XYZ file of C-alpha atoms in Angstrom:
348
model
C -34.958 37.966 -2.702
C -38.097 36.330 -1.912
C -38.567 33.335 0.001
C -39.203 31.349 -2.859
C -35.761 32.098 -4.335
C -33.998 31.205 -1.377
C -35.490 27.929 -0.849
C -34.102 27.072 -4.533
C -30.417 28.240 -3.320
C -30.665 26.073 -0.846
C -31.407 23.115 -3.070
C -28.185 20.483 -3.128
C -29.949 18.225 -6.033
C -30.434 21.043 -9.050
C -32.016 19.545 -12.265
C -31.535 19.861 -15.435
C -33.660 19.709 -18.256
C -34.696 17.052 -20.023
C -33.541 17.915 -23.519
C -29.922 18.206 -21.840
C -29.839 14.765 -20.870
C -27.700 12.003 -22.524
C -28.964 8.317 -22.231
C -26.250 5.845 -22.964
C -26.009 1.925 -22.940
C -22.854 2.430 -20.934
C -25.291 4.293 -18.601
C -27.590 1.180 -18.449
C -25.410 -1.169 -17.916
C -23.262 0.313 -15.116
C -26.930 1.184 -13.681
C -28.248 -2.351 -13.781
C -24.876 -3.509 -11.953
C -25.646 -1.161 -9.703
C -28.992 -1.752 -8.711
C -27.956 -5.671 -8.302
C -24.886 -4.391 -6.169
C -27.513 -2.686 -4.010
C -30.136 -4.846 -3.656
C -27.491 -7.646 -2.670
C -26.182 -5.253 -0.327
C -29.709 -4.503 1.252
C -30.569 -8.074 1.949
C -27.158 -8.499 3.811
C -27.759 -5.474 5.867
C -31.772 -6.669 6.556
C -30.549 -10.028 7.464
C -27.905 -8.674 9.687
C -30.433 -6.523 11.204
C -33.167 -9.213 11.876
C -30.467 -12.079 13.034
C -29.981 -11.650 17.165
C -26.887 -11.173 18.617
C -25.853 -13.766 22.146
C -23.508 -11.239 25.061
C -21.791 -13.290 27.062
C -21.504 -11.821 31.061
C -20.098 -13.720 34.057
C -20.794 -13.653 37.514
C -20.223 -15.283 40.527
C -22.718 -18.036 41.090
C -25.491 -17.332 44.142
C -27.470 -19.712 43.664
C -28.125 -22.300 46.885
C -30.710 -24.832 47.795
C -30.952 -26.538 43.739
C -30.642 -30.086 42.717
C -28.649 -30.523 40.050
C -30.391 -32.386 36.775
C -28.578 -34.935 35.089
C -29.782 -36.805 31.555
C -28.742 -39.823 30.454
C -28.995 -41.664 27.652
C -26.482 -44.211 26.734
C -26.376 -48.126 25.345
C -24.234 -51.088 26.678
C -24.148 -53.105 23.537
C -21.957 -55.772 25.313
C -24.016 -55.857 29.211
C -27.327 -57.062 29.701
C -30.057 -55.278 31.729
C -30.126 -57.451 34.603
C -26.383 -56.676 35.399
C -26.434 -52.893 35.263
C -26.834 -50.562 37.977
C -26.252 -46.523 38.332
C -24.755 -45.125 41.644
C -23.890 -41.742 42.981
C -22.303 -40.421 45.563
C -21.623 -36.603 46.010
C -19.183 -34.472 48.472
C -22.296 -33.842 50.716
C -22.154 -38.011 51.677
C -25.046 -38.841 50.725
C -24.303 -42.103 48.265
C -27.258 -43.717 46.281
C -27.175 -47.208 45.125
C -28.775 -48.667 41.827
C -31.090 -45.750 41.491
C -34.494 -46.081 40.083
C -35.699 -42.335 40.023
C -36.607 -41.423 36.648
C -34.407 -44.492 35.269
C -35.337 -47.078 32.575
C -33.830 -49.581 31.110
C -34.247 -50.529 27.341
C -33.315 -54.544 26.761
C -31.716 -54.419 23.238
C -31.415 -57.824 21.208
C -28.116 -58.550 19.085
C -29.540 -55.852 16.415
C -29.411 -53.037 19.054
C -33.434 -53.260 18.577
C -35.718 -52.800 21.853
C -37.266 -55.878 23.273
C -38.588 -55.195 26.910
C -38.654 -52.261 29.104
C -38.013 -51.737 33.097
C -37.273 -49.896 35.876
C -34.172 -50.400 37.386
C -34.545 -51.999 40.752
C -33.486 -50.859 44.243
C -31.221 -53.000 46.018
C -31.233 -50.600 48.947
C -34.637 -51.194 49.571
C -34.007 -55.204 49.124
C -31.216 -55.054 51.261
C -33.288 -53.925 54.177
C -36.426 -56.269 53.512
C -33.715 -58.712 54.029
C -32.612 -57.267 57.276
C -36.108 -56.959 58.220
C -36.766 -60.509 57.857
C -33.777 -61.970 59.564
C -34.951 -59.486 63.091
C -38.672 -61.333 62.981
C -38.424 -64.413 61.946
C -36.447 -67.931 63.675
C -33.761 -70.055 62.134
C -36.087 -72.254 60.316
C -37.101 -69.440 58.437
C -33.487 -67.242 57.950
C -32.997 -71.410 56.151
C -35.602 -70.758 54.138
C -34.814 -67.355 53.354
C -31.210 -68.275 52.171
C -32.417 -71.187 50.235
C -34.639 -68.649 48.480
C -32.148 -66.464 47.726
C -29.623 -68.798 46.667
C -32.266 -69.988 44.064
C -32.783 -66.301 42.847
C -29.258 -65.988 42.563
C -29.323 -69.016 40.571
C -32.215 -68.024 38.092
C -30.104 -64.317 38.119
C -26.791 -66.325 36.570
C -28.833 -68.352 34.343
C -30.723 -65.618 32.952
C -27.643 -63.113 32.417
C -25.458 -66.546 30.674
C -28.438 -66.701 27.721
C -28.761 -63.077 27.190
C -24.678 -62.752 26.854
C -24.915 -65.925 24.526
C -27.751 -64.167 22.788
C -25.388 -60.595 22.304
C -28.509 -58.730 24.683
C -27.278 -55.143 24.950
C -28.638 -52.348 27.498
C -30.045 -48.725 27.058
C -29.741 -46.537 30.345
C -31.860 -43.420 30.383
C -33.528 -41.079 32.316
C -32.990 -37.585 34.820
C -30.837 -37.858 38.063
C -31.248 -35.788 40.408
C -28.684 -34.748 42.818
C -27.160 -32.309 45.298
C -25.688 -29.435 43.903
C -22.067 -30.171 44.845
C -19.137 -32.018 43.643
C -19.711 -35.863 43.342
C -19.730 -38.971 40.873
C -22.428 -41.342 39.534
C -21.294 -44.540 37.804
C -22.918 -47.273 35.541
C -21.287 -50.503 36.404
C -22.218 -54.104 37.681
C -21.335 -52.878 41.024
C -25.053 -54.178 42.044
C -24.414 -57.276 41.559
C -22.993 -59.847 44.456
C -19.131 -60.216 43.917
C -19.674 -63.919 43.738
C -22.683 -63.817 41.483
C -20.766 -61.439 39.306
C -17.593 -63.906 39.440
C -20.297 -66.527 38.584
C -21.627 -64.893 35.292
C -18.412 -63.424 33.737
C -15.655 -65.747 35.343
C -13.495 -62.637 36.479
C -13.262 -58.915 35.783
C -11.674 -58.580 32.805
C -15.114 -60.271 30.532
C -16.677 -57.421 31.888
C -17.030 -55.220 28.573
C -18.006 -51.929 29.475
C -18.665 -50.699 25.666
C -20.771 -47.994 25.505
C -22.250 -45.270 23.559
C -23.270 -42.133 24.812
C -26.187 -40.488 23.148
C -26.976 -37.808 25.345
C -25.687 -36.284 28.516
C -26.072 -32.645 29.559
C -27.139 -31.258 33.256
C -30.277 -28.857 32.545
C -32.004 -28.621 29.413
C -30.318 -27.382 25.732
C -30.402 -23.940 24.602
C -29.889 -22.063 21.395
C -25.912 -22.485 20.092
C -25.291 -25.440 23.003
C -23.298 -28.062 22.204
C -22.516 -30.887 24.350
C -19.204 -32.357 24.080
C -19.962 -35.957 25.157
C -22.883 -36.497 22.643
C -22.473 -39.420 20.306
C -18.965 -40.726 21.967
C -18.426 -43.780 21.159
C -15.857 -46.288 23.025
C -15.767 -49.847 22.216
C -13.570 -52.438 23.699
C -11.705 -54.770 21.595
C -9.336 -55.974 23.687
C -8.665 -56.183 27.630
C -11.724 -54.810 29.870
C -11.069 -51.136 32.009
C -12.791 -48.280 33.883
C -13.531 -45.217 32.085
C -13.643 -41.693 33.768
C -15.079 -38.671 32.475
C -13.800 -35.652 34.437
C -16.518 -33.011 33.635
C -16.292 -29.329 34.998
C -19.440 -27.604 35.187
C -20.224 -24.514 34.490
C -24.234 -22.821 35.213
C -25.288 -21.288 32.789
C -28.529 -18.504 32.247
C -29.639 -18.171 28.934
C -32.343 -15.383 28.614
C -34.149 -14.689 25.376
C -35.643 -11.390 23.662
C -38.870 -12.156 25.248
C -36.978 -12.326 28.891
C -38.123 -15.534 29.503
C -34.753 -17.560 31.154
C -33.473 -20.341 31.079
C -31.511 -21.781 33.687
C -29.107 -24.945 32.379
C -24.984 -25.724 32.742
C -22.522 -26.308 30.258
C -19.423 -28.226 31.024
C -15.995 -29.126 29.699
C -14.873 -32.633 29.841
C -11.272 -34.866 30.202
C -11.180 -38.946 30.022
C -9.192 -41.258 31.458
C -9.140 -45.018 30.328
C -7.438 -47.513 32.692
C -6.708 -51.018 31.875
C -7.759 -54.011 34.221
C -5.773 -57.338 34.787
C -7.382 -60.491 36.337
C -5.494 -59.603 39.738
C -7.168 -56.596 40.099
C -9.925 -56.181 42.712
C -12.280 -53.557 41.090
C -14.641 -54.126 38.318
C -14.792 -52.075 35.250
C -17.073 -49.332 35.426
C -18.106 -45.839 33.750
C -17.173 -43.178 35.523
C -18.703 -39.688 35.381
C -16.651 -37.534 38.166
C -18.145 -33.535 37.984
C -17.506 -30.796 39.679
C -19.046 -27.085 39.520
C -17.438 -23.609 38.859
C -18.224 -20.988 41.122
C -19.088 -18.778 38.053
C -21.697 -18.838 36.070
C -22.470 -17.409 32.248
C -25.343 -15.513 31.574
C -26.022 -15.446 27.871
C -28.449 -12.841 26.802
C -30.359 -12.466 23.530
C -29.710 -8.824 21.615
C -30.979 -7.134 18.650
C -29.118 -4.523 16.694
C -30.288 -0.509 16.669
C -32.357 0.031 14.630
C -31.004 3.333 14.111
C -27.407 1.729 13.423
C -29.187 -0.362 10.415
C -30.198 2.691 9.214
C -26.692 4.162 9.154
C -24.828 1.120 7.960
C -27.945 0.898 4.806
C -27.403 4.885 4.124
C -23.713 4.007 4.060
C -23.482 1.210 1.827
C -26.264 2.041 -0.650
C -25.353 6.088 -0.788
C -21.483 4.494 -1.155
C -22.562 2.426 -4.355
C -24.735 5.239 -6.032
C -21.894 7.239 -5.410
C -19.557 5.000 -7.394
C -21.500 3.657 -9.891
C -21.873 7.254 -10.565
C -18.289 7.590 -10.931
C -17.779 4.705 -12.959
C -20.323 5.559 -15.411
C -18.430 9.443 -15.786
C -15.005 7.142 -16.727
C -16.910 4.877 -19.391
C -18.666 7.899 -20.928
C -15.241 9.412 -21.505
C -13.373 6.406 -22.230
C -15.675 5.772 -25.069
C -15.915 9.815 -26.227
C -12.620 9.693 -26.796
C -12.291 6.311 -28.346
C -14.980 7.670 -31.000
C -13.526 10.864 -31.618
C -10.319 9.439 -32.128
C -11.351 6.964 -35.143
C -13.450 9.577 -36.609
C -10.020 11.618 -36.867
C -8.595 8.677 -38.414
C -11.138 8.067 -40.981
C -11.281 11.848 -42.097
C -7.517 11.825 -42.770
């Protein structure tokens, strides 16, 4: 036997001539269906392919020496500029009043529509100009300090009085950055002197701490993130209260195909709402108390074997020839003998 001859034992896919060959509209049809079946099929498999895949690892956290971003961005629609102030305190002590890094403030008429833009101020830094003066100058001048003041505080009252009669709202946003440790930051009147405050809104419960938080995350988004706190709304119908937000932090890697990484957190959050009467020292506030997990996530960018999208394709496209095949044997039959049986009929 020659090599020739051998080669044709070996073939698996003999043919047979084309005289032999039967075309049916069965055939066709079942063919067509089948061709749709696997083209469908194809496209899910090259989409499946294409489409990356996130792995989720954790680790213990080793990172040291960060600050820890936080964005705001959320409206007052019931508190005027001039009244609002952000602190922050964290575990480390160090406590931050009214800050002004990276912080604006958006004045928003009755509409909720932007009429002025500022910075928010330092009263830190005022504080100590104060104490600066009252070490260098005499008594003459600490009188005409005070009278000064007195007359700011004044213009302060009056000011904040027409833009509550006028329904003046407040947008808050910016970065803050802090320590990376456990600690709080707070948007409040808390800036204000307690007898200015008790001036402008006659006691803490007309202190209406509505708000409407647009945005607040720690690091920048990534593919899939969702922030829970995004577009909360609470707004006070009633009595005046503190809100806290209990947020646990978790930091989070998230590399992409190309390798580039990167770093963010995402957190969970609780809230707690509690109710103020007019005997009650504090004034309402918003509360944001976080704290970070000692793990972090690492969330990697995959894409499938190439070699397994060949295997799954082989298998689903060699799996529908196969049965279409099948199917096509069963109608050719089913209808042989349907024919053959009224022809028998219609010879008797």
């Amino acid at each position: 036997m020659g090599v020739k001859q051998v080669l044709r034992a070996m073939d698996a896919f003999p043919r047979a001539e084309e005289h032999l060959l039967q075309k049916t509209k069965s055939g066709a049809f079942v063919s067509i269906v089948g061709l749709v079946i696997m083209s469908t099929l194809f496209l899910h498999e090259l989409s499946y392919y294409l489409n990356t895949i996130t792995v989720h690892q954790m680790a213990v956290d080793l990172r040291r020496g960060e600050t820890l971003p936080i964005h705001i961005n959320m409206t007052f629609p019931s508190l005027p500029c001039d009244v609002l102030s952000v602190d922050a305190i964290d575990m480390s002590g160090k406590h931050e009043v009214d800050l002004d890094t990276n912080i604006w403030k958006l004045r928003l008429n009755s509409d909720g529509h932007i009429t002025g833009t500022e910075y928010l101020s330092d009263l830190v830094e005022k504080e100590h100009k104060h104490d600066d003066h009252k070490d260098h100058h005499d008594d003459s001048d600490n009188k005409t300090h005070m009278q000064g003041f007195d007359q700011e505080a004044e213009n302060l009252i009056k000011k904040v009085k027409q833009a509550l009669a006028h329904g003046e709202g407040c947008r808050v946003y910016g970065v803050l950055d802090v320590q990376r440790v456990a600690g709080n930051f707070h948007i409040s009147v808390h800036g204000l002197n307690i007898f200015v405050a008790q001036m402008i809104f006659g006691g803490t419960t007309h202190v209406n701490v509505s708000h409407i938080i647009h945005d607040l995350s720690f690091g920048p988004k990534y593919p899939g993130g969702h922030n829970p706190l995004d577009g909360t709304e609470r707004i006070l119908r009633g009595a005046s209260g503190t809100f806290k937000y209990y947020i646990k932090i978790v930091p989070t890697e998230y590399r992409y195909l190309s390798k580039e990484v990167l770093p963010t957190n995402q957190f969970s959050v609780s809230e707690y709402f509690s109710p103020i009467n007019e005997f009650d020292r504090t004034w309402p506030a918003v509360y944001f108390l976080y704290d970070l997990s000692p793990i972090t996530v690492t969330i990697r960018e995959e894409r499938r074997n190439f070699l397994h999208f060949i295997t799954r394709l082989c298998a689903v496209l060699g799996g529908t020839f196969a049965l279409t095949g099948m199917l096509d044997k069963w109608m050719f039959r089913f209808l042989e003998a349907v024919m053959k049986k009224n022809s028998r009929s219609l010879v008797r």
